[in-house]
Short mmCIF file of C-alpha atoms and ligand atoms in Angstrom, two decimals:
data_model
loop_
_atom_site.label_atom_id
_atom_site.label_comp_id
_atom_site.label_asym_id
_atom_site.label_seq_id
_atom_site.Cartn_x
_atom_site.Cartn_y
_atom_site.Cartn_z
CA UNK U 28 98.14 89.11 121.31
CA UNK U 29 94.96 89.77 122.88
CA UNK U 30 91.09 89.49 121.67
CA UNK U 31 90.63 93.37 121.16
CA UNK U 32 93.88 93.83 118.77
CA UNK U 33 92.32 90.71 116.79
CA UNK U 34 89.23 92.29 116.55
CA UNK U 35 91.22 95.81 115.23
CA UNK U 36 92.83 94.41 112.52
CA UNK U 37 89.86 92.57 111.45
CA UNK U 38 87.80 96.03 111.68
CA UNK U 39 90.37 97.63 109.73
CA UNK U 40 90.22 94.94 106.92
CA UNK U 41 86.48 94.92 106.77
CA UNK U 42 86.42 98.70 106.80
CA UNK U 43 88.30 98.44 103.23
CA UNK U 44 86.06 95.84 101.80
CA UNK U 45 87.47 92.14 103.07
CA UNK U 46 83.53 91.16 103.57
CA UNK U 47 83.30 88.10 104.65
CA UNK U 48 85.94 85.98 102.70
CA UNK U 49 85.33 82.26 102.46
CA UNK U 50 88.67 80.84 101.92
CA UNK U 51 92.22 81.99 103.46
CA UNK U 52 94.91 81.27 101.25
CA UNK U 53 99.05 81.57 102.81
CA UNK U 54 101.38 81.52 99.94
CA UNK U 55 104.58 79.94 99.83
CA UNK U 56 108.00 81.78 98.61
CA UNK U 57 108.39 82.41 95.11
CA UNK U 58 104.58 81.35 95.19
CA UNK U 59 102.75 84.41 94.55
CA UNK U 60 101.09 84.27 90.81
CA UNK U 61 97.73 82.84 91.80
CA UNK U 62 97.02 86.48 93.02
CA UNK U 63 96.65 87.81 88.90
CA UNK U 64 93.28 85.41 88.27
CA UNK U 65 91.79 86.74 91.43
CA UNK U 66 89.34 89.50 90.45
CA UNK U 67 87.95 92.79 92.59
CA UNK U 68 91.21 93.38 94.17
CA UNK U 69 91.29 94.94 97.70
CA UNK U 70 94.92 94.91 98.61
CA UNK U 71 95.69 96.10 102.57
CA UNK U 72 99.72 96.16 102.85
CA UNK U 73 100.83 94.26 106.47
CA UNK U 74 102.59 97.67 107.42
CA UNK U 75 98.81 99.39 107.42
CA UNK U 76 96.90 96.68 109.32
CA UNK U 77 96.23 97.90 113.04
CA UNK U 78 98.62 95.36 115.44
CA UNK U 79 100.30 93.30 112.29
CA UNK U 80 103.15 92.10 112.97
CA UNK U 81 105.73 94.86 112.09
CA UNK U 82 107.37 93.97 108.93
CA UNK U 83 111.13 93.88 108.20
CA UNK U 84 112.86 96.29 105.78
CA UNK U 85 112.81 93.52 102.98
CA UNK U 86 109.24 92.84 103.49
CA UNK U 87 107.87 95.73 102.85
CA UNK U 88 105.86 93.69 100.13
CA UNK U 89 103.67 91.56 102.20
CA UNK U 90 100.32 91.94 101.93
CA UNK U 91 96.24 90.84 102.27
CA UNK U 92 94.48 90.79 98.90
CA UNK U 93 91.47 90.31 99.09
CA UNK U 94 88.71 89.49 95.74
CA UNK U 95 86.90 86.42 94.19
CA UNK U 96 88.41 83.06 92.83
CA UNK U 97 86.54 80.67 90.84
CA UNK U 98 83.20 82.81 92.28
CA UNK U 99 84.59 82.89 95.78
CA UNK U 100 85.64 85.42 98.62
CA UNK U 101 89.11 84.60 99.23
CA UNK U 102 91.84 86.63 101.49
CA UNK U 103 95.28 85.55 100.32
CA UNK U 104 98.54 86.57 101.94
CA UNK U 105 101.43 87.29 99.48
CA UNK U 106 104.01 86.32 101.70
CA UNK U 107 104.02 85.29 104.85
CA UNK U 108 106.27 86.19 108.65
CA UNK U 109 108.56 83.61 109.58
CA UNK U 110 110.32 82.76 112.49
CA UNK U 111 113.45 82.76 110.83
CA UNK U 112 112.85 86.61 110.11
CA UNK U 113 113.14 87.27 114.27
CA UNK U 114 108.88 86.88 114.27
CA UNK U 115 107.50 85.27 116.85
CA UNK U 116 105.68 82.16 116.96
CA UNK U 117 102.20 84.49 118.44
CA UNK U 118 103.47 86.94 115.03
CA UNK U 119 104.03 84.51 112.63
CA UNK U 120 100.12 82.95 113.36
CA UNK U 121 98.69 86.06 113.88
CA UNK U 122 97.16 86.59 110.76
CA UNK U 123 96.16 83.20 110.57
CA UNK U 124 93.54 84.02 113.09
CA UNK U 125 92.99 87.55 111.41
CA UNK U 126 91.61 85.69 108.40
CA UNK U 127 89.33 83.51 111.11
CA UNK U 128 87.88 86.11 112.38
CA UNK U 129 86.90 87.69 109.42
CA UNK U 130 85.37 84.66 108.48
CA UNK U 131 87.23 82.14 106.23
CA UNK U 132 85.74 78.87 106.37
CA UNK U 133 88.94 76.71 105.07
CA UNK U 134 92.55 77.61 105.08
CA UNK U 135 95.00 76.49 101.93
CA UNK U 136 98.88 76.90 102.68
CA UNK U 137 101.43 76.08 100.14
CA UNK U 138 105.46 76.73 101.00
CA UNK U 139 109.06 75.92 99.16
CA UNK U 140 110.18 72.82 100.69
CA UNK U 141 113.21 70.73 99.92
CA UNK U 142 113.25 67.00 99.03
CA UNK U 143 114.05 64.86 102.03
CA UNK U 144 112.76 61.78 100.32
CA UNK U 145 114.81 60.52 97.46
CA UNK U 146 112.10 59.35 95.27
CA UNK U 147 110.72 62.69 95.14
CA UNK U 148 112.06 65.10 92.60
CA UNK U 149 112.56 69.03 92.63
CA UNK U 150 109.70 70.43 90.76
CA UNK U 151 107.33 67.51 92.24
CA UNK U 152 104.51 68.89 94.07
CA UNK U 153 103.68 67.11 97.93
CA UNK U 154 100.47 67.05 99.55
CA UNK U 155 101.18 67.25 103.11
CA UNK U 156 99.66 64.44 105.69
CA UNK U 157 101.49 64.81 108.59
CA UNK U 158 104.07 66.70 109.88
CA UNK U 159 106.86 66.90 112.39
CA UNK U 160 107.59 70.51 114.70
CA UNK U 161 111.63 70.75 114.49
CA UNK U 162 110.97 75.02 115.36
CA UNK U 163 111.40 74.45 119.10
CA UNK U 164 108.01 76.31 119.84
CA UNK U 165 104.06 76.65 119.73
CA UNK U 166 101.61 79.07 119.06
CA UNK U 167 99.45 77.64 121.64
CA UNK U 168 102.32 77.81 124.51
CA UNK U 169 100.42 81.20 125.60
CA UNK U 170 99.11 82.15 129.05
CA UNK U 171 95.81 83.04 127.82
CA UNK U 172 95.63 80.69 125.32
CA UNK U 173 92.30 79.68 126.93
CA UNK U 174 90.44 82.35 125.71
CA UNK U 175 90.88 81.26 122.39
CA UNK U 176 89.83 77.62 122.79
CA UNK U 177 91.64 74.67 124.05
CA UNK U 178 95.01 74.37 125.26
CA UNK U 179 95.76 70.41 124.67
CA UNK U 180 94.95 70.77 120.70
CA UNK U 181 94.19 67.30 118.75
CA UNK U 182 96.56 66.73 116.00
CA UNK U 183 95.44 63.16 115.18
CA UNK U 184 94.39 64.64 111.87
CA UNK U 185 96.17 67.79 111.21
CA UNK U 186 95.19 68.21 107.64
CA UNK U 187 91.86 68.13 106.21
CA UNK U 188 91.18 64.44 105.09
CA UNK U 189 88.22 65.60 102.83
CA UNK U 190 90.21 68.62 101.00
CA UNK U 191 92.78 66.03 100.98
CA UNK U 192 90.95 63.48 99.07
CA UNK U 193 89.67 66.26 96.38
CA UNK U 194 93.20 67.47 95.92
CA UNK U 195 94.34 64.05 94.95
CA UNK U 196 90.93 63.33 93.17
CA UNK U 197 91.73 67.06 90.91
CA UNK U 198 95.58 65.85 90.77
CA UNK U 199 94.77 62.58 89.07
CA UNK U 200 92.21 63.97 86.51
CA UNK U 201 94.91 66.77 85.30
CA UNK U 202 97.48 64.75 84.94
CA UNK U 203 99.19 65.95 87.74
CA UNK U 204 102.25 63.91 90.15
CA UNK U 205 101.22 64.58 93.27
CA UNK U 206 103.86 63.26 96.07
CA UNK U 207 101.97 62.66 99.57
CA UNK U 208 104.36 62.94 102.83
CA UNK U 209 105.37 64.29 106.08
CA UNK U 210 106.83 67.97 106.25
CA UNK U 211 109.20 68.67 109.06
CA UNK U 212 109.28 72.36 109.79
CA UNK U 213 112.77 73.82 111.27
CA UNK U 214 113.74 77.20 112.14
CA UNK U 215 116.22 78.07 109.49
CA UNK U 216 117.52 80.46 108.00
CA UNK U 217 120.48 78.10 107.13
CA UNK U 218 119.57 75.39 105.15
CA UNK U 219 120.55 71.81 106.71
CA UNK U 220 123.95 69.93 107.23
CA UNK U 221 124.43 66.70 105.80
CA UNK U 222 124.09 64.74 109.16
CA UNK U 223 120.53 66.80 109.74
CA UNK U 224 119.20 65.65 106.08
CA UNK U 225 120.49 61.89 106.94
CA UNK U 226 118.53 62.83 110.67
CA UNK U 227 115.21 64.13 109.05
CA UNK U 228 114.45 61.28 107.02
CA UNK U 229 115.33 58.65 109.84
CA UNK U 230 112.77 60.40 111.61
CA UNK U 231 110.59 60.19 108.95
CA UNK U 232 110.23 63.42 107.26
CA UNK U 233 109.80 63.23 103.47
CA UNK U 234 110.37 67.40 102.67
CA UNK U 235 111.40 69.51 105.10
CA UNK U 236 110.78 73.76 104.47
CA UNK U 237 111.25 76.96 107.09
CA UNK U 238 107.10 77.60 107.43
CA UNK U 239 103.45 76.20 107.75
CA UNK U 240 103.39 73.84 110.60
CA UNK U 241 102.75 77.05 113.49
CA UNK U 242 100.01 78.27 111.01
CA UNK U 243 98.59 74.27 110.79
CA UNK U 244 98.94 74.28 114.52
CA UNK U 245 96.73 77.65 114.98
CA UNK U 246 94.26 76.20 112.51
CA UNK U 247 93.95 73.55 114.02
CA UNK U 248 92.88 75.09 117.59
CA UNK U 249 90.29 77.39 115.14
CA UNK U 250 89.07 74.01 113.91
CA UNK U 251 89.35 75.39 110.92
CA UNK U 252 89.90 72.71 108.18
CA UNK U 253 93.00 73.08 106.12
CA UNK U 254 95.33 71.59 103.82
CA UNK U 255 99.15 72.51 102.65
CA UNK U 256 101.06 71.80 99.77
CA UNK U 257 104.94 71.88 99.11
CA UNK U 258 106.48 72.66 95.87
CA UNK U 259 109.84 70.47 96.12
CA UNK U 260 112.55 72.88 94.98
CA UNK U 261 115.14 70.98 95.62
CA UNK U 262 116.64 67.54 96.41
CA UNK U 263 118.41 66.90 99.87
CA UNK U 264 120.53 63.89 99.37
CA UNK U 265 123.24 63.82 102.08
CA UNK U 266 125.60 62.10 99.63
CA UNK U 267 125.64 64.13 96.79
CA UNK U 268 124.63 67.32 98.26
CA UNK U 269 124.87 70.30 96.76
CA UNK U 270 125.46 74.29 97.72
CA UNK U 271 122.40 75.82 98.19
CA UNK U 272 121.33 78.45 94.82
CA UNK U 273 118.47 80.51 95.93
CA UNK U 274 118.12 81.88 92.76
CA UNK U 275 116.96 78.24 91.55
CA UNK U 276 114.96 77.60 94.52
CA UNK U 277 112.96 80.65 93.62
CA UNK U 278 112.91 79.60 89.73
CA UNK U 279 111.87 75.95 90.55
CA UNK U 280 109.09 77.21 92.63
CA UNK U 281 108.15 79.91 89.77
CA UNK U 282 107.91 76.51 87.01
CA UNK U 283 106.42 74.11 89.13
CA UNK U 284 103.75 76.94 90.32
CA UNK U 285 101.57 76.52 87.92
CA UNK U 286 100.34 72.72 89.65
CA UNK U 287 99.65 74.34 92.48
CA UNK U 288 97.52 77.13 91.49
CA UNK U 289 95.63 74.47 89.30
CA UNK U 290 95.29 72.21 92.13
CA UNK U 291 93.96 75.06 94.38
CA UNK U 292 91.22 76.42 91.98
CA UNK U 293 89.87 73.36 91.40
CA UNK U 294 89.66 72.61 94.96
CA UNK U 295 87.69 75.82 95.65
CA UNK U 296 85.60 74.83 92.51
CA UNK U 297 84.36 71.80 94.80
CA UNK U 298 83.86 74.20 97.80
N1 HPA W 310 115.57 72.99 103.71
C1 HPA W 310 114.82 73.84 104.38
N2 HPA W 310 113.99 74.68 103.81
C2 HPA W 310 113.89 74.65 102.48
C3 HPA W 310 114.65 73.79 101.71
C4 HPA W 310 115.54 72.92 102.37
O1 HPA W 310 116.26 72.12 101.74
N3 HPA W 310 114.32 74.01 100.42
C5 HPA W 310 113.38 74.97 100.41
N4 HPA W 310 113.12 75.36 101.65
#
């Protein structure tokens, strides 16, 4: 990753119309219906963007849309490059700072995230506040990583206390259950054993999901303020566990969407 292939992909987008988009919004699996409300769609597929990361067979349907929400420029990515795909860390950030550079000013992330604490429920929604790097890696651990701003990154306040406090502030005036907890991000692709679940929460994780904390990371060393939310799709109790359905991962994230899209376009109301 170097300045100059940055700087090409973000040509390339502005070149099709992303001018100047306000907010950068990553969307989670099974998370992709807040892209109908946006309006004066510009839609650049990953495969077409100069230096993307090259996408897999199955994701041939990732892509940048680009149009206004709730009156504002936003770039949203409809799915997102994980490590668990064979991306790495530098490709599954990289358009994290492609959305920087073209100028988003705050950064919403939302992901699929199982249940690691028991009082949470699947279709519950979790504001992150903290969160715990199980993916063995960092998009900072580059050798020119000083080009790009500072190597020893603050993470004393990861997410965005201020986007925070709205979030919960929109959550309690609609009536919305909003969780609040610490993700812990692993590699995947196979979901965890017993003995890891019983492992996560001793170390303190409430959900735990495959995605978010590298692009939280990279944020972070933009200083660009962001906050993430996990729809809970299911519940990981090492005693009664059970096999893992996709197929109901995906539908719980589908029902419980419509929180999250609420929650996020009332937060860009208050931008
Ligand atoms: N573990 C890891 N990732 C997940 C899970 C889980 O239980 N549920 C959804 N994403």
């Amino acid at each position: 990753m170097t300045r100059k292939q940055l700087e090409e992909s973000a040509a390339y987008l502005r070149d099709r119309g992303f001018e100047e988009p306000e907010i950068g919004i990553v969307l989670g699996t099974g998370l992709g219906k807040i892209v109908e409300d946006i309006q004066d769609q510009v839609v650049a597929h990953y495969n077409h963007i100069p230096f993307f990361p090259l996408a897999t067979v199955e994701f041939h349907s990732g892509k940048l849309i680009y149009g206004t929400l709730q009156d504002k420029k936003v770039v949203v990515m409809q799915g997102r490059f994980h490590m668990y795909e064979g991306y790495d860390v530098l490709d599954v950030t990289y358009p994290i700072r492609v959305m920087h550079l073209l100028g988003i000013k705050k950064l919403f992330i939302s992901n699929a995230a199982g249940a690691v604490n028991l009082d949470f429920r699947k279709g519950d929604i979790m504001l992150i506040e903290d969160h715990i790097n199980l993916q063995g890696g960092s998009p900072l651990a580059f050798k020119n990583v000083a080009e790009f701003g500072d190597r020893f990154v603050d993470m004393s306040e990861p997410y965005d206390p201020e986007m925070r406090k709205r979030i919960e502030e929109i959550a309690g005036k609609e009536g919305i259950s909003l969780k609040k907890g610490v993700y812990a991000s692993v590699m995947g692709p196979q979901l965890e054993t017993r003995a890891e679940y019983r492992m996560l929460k001793i170390l303190g994780a409430d959900a735990v999901g495959m995605s978010t904390v590298p692009e939280v990371i990279v944020a972070n060393h933009l200083r660009l303020p962001v906050v993430a939310v996990s729809v809970l799709t299911d519940e990981c109790d090492p005693d009664n566990l059970e096999p893992v359905d996709i197929e109901e991962i995906l539908a719980i994230a589908g029902k419980t969407e419509p929180k999250m899209i609420k929650l996020f376009k009332e937060l860009i109301k208050t931008l």
